[in-house]
Coordinates of C-alpha atoms and ligand atoms in Angstrom, one line a residue:
X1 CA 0.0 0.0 0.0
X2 CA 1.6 3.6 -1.2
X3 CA 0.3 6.8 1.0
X4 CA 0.8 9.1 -1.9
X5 CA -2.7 10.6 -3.1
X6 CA -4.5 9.4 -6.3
X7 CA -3.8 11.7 -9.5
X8 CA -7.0 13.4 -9.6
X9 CA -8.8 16.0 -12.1
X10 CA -8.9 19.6 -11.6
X11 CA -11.6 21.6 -13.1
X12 CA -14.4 20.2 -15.4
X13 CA -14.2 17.2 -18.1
X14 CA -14.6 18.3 -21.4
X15 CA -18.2 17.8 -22.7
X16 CA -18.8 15.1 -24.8
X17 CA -18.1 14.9 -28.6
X18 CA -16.7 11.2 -29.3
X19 CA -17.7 7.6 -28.0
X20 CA -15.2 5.3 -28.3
X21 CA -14.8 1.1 -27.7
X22 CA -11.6 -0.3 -26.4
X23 CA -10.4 2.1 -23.9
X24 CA -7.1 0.1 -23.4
X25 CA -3.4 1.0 -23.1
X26 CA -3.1 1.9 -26.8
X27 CA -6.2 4.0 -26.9
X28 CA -5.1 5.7 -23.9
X29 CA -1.7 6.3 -25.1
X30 CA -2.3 7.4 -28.6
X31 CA -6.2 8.3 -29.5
X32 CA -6.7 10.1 -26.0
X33 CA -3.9 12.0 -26.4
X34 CA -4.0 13.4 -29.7
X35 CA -7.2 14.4 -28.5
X36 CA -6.4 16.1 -25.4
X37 CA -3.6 18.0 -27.7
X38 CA -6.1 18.9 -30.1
X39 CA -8.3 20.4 -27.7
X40 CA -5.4 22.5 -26.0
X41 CA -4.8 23.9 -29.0
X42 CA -8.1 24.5 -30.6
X43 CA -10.8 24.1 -28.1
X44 CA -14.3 22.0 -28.7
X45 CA -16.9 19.8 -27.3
X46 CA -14.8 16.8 -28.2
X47 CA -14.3 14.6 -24.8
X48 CA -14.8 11.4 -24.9
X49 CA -16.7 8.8 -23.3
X50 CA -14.7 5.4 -23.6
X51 CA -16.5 2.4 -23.6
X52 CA -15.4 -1.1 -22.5
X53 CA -16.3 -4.0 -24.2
X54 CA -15.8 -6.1 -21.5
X55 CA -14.3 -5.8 -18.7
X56 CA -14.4 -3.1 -15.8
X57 CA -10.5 -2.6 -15.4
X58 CA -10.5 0.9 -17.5
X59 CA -13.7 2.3 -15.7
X60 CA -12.3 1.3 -12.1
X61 CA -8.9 2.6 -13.1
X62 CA -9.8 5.8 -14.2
X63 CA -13.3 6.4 -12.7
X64 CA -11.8 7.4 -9.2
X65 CA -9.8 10.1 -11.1
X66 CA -12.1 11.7 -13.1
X67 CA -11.2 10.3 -16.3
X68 CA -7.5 11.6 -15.8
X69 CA -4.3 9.7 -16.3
X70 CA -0.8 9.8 -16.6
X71 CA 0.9 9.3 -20.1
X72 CA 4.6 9.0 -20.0
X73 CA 6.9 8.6 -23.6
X74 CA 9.8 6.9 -22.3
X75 CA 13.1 7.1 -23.8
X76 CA 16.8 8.9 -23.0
X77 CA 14.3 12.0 -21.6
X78 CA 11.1 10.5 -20.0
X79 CA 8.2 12.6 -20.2
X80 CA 4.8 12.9 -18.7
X81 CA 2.0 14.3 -19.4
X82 CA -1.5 14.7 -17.6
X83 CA -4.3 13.6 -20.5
X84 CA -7.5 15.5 -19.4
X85 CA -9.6 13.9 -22.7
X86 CA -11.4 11.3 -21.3
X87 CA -15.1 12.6 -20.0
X88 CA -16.7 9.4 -18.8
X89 CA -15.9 5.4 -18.8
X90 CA -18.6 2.8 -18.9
X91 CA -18.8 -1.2 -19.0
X92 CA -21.4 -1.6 -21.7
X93 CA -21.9 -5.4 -20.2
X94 CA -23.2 -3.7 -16.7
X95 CA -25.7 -1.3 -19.0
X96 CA -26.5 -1.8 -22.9
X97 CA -29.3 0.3 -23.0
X98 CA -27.2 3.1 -21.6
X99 CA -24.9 2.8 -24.1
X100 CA -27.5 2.7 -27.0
X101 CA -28.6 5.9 -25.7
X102 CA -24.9 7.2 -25.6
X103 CA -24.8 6.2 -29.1
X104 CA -28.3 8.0 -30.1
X105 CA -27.2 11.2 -28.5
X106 CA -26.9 14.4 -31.2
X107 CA -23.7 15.3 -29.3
X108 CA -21.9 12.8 -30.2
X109 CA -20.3 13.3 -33.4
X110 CA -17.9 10.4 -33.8
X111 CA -17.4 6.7 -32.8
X112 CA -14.2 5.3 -32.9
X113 CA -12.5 2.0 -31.9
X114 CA -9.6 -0.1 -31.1
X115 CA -10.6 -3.3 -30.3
X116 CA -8.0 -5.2 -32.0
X117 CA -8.2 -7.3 -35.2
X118 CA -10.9 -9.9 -33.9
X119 CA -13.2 -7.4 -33.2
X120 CA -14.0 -7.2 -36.9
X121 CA -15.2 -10.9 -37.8
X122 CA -18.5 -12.1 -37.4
X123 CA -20.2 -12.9 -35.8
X124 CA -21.8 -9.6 -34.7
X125 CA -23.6 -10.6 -31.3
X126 CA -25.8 -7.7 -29.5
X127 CA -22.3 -7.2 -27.2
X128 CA -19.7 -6.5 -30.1
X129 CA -19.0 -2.6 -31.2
X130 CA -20.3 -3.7 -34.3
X131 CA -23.7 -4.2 -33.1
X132 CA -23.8 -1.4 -31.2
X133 CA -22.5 0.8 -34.1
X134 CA -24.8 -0.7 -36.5
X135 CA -27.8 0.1 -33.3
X136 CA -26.4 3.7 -33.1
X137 CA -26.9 4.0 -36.0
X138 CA -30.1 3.1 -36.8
X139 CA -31.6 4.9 -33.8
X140 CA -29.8 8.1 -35.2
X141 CA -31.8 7.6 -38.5
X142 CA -35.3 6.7 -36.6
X143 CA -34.9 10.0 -34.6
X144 CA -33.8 12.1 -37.6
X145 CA -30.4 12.5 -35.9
X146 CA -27.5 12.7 -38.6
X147 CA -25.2 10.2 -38.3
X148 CA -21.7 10.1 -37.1
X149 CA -18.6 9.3 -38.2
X150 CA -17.2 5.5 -37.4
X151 CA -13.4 5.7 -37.3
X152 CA -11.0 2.9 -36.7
X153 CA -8.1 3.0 -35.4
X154 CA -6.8 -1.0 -35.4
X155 CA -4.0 -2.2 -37.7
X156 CA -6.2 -3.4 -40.8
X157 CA -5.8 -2.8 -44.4
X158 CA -8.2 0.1 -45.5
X159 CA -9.5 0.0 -41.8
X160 CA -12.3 2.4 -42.5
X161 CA -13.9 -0.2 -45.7
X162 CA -13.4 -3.4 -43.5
X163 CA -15.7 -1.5 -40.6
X164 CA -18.3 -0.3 -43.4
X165 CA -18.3 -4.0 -44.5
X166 CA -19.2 -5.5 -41.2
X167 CA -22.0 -2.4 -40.4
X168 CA -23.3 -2.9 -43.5
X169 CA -23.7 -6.8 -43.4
X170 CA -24.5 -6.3 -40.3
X171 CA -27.3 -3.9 -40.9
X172 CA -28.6 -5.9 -44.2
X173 CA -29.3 -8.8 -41.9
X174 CA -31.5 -6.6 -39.9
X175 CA -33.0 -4.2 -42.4
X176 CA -32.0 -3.9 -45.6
X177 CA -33.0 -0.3 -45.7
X178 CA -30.7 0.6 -42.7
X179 CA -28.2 -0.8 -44.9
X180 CA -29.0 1.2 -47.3
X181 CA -29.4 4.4 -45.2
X182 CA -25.9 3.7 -44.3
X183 CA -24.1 2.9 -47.2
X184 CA -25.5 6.3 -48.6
X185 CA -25.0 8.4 -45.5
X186 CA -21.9 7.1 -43.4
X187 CA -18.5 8.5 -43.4
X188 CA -15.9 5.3 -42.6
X189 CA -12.6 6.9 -42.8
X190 CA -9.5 4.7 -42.9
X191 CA -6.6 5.6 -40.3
X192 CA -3.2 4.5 -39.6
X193 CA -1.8 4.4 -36.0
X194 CA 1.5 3.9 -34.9
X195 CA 3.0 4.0 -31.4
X196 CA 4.3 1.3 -29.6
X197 CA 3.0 0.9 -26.1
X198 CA 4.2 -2.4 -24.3
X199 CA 1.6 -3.7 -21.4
X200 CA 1.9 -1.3 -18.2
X201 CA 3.7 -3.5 -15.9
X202 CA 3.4 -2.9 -11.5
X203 CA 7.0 -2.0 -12.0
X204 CA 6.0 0.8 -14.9
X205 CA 3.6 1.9 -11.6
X206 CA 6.0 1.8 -9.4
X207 CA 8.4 4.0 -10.4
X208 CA 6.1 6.7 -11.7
X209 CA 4.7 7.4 -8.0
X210 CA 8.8 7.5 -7.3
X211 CA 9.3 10.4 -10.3
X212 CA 5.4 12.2 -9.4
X213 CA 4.9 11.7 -6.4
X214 CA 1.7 10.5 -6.8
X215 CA -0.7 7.1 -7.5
X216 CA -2.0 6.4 -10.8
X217 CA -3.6 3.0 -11.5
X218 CA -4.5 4.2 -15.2
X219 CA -1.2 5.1 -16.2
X220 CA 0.5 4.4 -20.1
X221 CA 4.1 4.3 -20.7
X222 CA 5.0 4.1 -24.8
X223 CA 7.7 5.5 -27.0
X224 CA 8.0 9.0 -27.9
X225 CA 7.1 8.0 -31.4
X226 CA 3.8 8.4 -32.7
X227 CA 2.0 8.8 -36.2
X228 CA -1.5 9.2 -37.4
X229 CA -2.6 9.5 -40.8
X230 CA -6.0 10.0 -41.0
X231 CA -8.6 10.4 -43.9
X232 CA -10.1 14.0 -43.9
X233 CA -13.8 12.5 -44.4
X234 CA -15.8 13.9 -41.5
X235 CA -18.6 15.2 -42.0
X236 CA -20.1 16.3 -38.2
X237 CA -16.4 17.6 -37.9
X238 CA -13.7 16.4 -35.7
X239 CA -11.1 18.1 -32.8
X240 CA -8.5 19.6 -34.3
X241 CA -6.1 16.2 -34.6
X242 CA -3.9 17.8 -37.3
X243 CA -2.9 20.9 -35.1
X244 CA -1.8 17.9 -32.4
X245 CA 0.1 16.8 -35.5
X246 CA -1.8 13.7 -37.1
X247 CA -1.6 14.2 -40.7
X248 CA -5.1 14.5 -43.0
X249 CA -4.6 13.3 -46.1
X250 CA -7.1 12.0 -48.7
X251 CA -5.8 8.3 -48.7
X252 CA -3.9 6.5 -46.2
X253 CA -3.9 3.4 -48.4
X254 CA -0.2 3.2 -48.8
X255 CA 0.6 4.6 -45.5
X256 CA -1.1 1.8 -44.0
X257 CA 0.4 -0.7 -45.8
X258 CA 3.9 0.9 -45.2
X259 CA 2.8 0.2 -41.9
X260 CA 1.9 -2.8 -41.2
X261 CA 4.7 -4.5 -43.9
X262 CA 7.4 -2.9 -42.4
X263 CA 6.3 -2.4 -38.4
X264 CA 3.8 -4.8 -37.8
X265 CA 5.3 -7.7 -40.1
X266 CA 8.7 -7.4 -39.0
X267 CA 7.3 -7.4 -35.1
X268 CA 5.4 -10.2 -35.5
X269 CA 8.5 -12.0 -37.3
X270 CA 10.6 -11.4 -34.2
X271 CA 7.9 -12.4 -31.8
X272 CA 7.6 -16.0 -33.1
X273 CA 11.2 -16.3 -33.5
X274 CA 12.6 -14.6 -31.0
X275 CA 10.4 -16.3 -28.6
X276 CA 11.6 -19.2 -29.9
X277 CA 14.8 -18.3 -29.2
X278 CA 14.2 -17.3 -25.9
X279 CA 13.8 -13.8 -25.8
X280 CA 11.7 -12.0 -24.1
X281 CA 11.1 -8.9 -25.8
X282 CA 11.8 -6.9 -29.1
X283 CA 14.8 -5.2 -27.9
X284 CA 16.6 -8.5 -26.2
X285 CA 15.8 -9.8 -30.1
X286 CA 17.1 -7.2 -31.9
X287 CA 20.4 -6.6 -29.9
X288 CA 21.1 -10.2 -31.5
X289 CA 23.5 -9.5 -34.3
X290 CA 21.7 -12.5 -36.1
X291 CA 18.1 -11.0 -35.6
X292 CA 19.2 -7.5 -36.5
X293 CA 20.6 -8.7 -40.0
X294 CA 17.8 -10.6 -40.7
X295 CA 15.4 -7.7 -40.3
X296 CA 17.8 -5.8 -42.4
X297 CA 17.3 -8.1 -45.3
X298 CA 13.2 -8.8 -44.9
X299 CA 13.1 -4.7 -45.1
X300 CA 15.9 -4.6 -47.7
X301 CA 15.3 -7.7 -50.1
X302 CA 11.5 -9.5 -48.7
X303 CA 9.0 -6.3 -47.3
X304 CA 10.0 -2.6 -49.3
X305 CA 10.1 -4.0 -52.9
X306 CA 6.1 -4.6 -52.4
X307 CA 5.1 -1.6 -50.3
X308 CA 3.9 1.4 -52.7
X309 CA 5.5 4.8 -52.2
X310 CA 3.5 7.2 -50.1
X311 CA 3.4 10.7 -49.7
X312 CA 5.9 12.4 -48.3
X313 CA 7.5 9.4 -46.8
X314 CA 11.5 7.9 -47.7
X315 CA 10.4 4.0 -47.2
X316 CA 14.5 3.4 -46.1
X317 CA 14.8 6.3 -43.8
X318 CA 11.0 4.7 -42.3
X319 CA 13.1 1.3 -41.9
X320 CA 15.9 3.2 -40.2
X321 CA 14.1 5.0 -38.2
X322 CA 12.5 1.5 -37.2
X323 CA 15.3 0.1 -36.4
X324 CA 16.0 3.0 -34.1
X325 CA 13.0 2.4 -32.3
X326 CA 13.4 -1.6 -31.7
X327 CA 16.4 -0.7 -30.2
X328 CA 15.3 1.5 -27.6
X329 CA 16.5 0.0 -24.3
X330 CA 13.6 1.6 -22.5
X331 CA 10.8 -0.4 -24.5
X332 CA 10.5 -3.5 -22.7
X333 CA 7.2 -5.0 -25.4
X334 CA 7.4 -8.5 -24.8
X335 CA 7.3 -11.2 -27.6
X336 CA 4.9 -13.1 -25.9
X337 CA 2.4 -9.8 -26.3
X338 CA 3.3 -9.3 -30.3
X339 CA 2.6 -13.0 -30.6
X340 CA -1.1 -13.0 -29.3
X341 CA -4.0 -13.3 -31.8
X342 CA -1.5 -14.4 -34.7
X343 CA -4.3 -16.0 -36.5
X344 CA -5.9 -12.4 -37.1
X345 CA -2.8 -10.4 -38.1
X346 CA -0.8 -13.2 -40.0
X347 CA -2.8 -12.3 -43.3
X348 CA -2.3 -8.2 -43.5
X349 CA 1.2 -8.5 -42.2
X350 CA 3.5 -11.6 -43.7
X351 CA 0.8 -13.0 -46.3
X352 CA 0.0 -10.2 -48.6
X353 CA 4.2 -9.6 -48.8
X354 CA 4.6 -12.7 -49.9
X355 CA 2.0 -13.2 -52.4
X356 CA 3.4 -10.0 -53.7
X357 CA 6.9 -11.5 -53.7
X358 CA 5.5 -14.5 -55.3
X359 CA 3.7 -12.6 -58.1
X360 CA 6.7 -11.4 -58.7
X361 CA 8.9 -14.5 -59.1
X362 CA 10.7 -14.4 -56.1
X363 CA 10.5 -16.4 -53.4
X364 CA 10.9 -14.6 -50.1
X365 CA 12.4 -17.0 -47.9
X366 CA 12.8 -15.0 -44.6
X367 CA 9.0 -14.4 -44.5
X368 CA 8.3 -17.7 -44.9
X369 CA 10.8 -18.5 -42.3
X370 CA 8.4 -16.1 -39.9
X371 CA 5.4 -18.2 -40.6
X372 CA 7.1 -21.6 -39.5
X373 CA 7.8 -19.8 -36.5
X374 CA 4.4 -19.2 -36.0
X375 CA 3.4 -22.3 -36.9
X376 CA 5.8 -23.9 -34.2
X377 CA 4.5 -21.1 -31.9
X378 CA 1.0 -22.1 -32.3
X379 CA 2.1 -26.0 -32.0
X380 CA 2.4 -25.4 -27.7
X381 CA 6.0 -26.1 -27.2
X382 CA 8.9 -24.7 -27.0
X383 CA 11.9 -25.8 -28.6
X384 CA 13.0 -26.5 -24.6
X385 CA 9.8 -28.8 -24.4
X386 CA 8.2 -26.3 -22.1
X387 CA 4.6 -25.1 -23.1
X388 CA 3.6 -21.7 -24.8
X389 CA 0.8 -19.6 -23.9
X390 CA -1.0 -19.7 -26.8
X391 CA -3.6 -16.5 -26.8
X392 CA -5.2 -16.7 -30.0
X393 CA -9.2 -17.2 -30.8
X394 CA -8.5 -20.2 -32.6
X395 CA -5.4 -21.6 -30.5
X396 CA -7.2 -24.9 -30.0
X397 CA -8.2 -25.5 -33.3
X398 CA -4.5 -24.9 -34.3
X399 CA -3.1 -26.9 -32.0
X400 CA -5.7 -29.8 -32.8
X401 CA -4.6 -29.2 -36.2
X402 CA -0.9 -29.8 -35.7
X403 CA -1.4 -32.0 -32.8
X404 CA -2.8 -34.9 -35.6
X405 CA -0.2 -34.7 -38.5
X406 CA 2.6 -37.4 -38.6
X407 CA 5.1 -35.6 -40.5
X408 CA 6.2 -32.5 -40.3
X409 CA 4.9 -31.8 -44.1
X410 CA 1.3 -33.1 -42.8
X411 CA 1.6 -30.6 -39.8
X412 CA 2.4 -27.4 -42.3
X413 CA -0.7 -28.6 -44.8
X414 CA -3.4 -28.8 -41.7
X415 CA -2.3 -25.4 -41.1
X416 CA -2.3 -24.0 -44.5
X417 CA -5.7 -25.3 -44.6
X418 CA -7.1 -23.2 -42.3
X419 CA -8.7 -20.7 -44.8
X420 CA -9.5 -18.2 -42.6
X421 CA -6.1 -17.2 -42.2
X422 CA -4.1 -18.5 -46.1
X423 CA -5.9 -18.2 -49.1
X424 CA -6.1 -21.4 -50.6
X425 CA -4.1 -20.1 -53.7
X426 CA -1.3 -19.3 -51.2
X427 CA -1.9 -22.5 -49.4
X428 CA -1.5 -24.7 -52.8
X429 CA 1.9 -22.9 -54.0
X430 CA 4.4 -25.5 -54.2
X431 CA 7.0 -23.5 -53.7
X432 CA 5.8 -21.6 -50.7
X433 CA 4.7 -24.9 -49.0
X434 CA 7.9 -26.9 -49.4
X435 CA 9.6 -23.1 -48.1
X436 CA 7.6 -23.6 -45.0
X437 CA 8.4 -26.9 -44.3
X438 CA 11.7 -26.8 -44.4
X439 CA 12.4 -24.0 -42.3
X440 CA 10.1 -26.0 -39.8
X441 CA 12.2 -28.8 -40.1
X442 CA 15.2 -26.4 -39.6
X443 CA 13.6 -24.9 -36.2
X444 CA 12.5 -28.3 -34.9
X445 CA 16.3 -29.9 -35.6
X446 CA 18.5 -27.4 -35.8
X447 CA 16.5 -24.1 -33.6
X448 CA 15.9 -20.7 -34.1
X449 CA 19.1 -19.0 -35.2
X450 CA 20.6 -21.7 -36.7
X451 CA 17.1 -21.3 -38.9
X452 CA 17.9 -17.3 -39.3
X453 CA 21.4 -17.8 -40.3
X454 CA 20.5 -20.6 -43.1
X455 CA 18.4 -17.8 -45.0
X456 CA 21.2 -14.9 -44.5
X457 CA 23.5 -17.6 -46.1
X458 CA 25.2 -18.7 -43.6
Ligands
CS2_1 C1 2.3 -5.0 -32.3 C2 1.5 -3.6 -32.5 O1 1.1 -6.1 -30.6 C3 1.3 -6.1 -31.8 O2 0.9 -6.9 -32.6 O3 2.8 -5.3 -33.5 O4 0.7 -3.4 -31.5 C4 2.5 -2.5 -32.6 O5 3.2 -2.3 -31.4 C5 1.8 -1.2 -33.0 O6 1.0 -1.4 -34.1 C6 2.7 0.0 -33.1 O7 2.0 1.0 -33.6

C-alpha cells in the first residue's frame, strides 16, 4: 500500500463529442492524447466517453480520477503528461441500453475503436462494437439524428472499408433499408496508428509514483514515437487532430500498408522467432547480431520492394528510423504480447508480402521462415519442451490441427488449410509450401538462429 494521493482532475471534463470502444493501453496512449492536444490547442466539445467492451478494469482505473491519467513517452528524456480527454468510462456489459442511448445522443459526433483485429469478424452478437455501431446507428436515422462518423483505429488494411463492410452486413441482416441508409449516408474513414505501447507492468507503476509523487492506476508508458494519418472525411467535424500533429490526407492506403509490412510484419516475425529463441522482448531480439541482420534483409530484399511509395515518406529512412526504435533499451514490449492473436494479423502482415513476392517470381524465404515460426509457436512447445501460452481465438483449433499430422509436411498442410487465415491459392503454392516446411524442419532440428542464419546464407 503507497500513502501518496491518487492523480486526480482539476476543473471540469470536457463535454462530450466522441464515443469510443476499447479504452485500453493503446487508446489511452495514442487516440486520447492526440485528442487532449487537439483540444489544448483548438478548443471544442470533443471529450470522450470510452466504452469497455468487457471488462471493468479501465472504468475502475480511471473512474476514481475523473477520467485523468498519466501518459509517459519513455526514452533517453522521459516525459509525462497529464491527459484531461477522457469525459466518462462505462462497461457496456453492466448497461447496454445506456450505451444505445450514448450512441443516439446528437452530441456525439464520432465513434471510434480499437478493439483489435478480432473485433471485426462475425459474428456480430448484440455485445460486439459492431452491433452497437450498426444500433447507433439506426436509432440516429429513426430519430432524424445525422449520423456520425465511425473511425478505426486497429491495424487493418483500409480500416475504414473493413468497418463499413461488417456495419453494413450487419445492418442488411436486420433491415436492408438501414443498410441502405448507411451505405448512402456514413462516413468510414480509414486511419493508420502507430505508437508502440508495451503492457503497463506494476513496476511501470511503481516508479512513476517515485518520479510524481503520486498514485496512478491508469497510467501508459510508450515510446515518444507516434503517427497518425487519418482520412479528412468527417462530415459532423472532428477536434483539431492535425494541429496535435496527425496528418489528414485524402488516402492512407499506402501509409497503411507501409505500416503494417514494415512495423507490424517485421514485429510479428521477431515475436515468433525470438520467442523461440528465448527472448523476451523486441529489444533483447534485436540486440542479436543475427536477428538485426535478418530484419535488415526482410526490409531490404522480402518487405520494401512490395510496399507502394506514399506521400511524403522515404520508405528506407521509415526502416531506419524503425530500427532506431526496436532498439530502444527503455521499450521493454514483450514477444509473448506481439505474438497473441497471430491468427488475425498473419494475413495483413506476412501474407500479402509474400504473395506479392511471389507474383513477382521471387520467393521470399525469410517471411516464410516467420510463418514456420508461427506455426511452431501455435504447435504449444517450445523448442526446450516447455509449453507456450498460446492466446489466440483459434489456438485450439491450431493446435488440434498440428497435434494430428505425422510428418512435419502433414503438420504445415493442416495449417495451410485453415482458410481463414491463407488463401487457398497461397496455401496450394508449391513452392511456398515446401519453403515452410523446411524452415520448420530447420527450427525443430536445428532451432531458431541456426534457422535465421540458413536464410542470411550462412
Ligand atoms: C504490435 C503492435 O502487438 C502487436 O501486434 O505489432 O501493437 C505495434 O506495437 C503497434 O502497431 C505499433 O504502432
Amino acid at each position: 500500500m503507497t500513502s501518496e494521493p491518487r492523480l486526480t482532475r482539476t476543473g471540469d471534463a470536457p463535454k462530450p463529442g466522441i464515443v469510443h470502444f476499447g479504452p485500453g493501453a493503446f487508446f489511452r496512449a495514442f487516440n486520447a492524447v492526440f485528442t487532449h492536444d487537439a483540444i489544448v490547442a483548438e478548443g471544442g466539445d470533443w471529450g470522450i466517453v470510452a466504452v469497455s467492451l468487457r471488462s471493468a478494469t479501465a472504468r475502475d482505473q480511471l473512474k476514481p480520477q475523473g477520467g485523468v491519467y498519466t501518459s509517459v513517452s519513455l526514452g533517453k528524456t522521459e516525459q509525462s503528461q497529464v491527459i484531461g480527454s477522457i469525459s466518462d468510462v462505462r462497461v457496456a456489459p453492466e448497461n447496454p441500453a445506456a450505451i444505445h442511448a450514448l450512441l443516439a445522443d446528437p452530441a456525439i459526433r464520432i465513434v471510434s475503436l480499437t478493439i483489435t483485429e478480432k473485433g471485426y469478424a462475425p459474428p456480430y452478437a448484440p455485445d460486439t462494437a459492431i452491433a452497437y455501431l450498426t444500433a447507433g446507428l439506426a436509432a440516429r436515422r429513426a430519430n432524424g439524428v445525422p449520423p456520425f462518423t465511425v473511425l478505426s483505429c486497429d491495424n487493418l488494411p483500409d480500416n475504414g472499408q473493413t468497418t463499413r463492410r461488417a456495419v453494413l452486413d450487419h445492418a442488411g441482416s436486420i433491415d436492408p433499408e438501414l443498410a441502405a441508409y448507411i451505405e448512402a449516408n456514413v462516413a468510414f474513414p480509414s486511419t493508420m496508428v502507430d505508437r508502440i505501447t508495451p503492457a503497463t507492468t506494476e513496476a511501470d507503476l511503481a516508479r512513476l509514483i517515485e518520479t510524481t509523487g503520486y498514485t496512478d492506476a491508469a497510467a501508459v508508458f510508450h515510446e515518444s514515437f507516434r503517427q497518425w494519418v487519418i482520412e479528412d472525411d468527417f462530415p459532423m467535424g472532428r477536434p483539431a487532430w492535425d494541429a496535435a500533429g496527425a496528418q489528414l490526407v485524402e488516402s492512407v492506403a499506402a501509409h497503411e500498408t507501409m505500416k503494417l509490412r514494415c512495423l507490424n510484419g517485421t514485429h510479428s516475425a521477431m515475436a515468433y522467432l525470438g520467442y523461440l529463441a528465448g527472448y523476451e522482448t523486441i529489444f533483447d531480439a534485436i540486440s542479436d547480431p543475427d536477428f538485426a541482420q535478418f530484419i535488415e534483409h526482410l526490409w531490404t530484399d522480402e518487405i520494401l520492394p512490395t510496399v507502394p511509395q506514399p506521400k511524403g515518406e522515404d520508405l528506407p529512412a521509415y526502416c531506419r528510423a524503425l530500427m532506431a526504435r526496436y532498439r530502444d533499451p527503455s521499450i521493454r514490449h514483450r514477444t509473448w504480447q506481439i505474438a497473441m492473436d497471430g491468427s488475425q494479423k498473419l494475413p495483413q502482415r506476412l501474407l500479402g508480402t509474400i504473395r506479392d513476392r511471389l507474383k513477382a517470381g521471387v520467393l521470399p524465404e525469410g517471411l516464410c521462415l516467420a510463418v514456420a515460426a508461427w506455426m511452431r509457436y501455435v504447435g504449444g512447445v517450445d523448442g526446450t519442451g516447455q509449453p507456450i501460452d498460446v492466446r489466440d481465438p483459434l489456438a485450439d483449433a491450431l493446435r488440434e490441427g498440428s497435434d494430428g499430422a505425422a510428418t512435419s509436411a502433414d503438420k504445415v498442410g493442416a495449417l495451410l488449410a485453415f482458410e481463414a487465415i491463407f488463401d487457398p491459392e497461397l496455401a496450394g503454392h508449391d513452392g511456398f509450401r515446401s519453403a515452410v516446411t523446411r524452415h520448420y524442419d530447420t527450427i525443430a532440428r536445428d532451432g531458431t538462429k541456426a534457422a535465421i542464419q540458413s536464410v542470411l546464407g550462412r
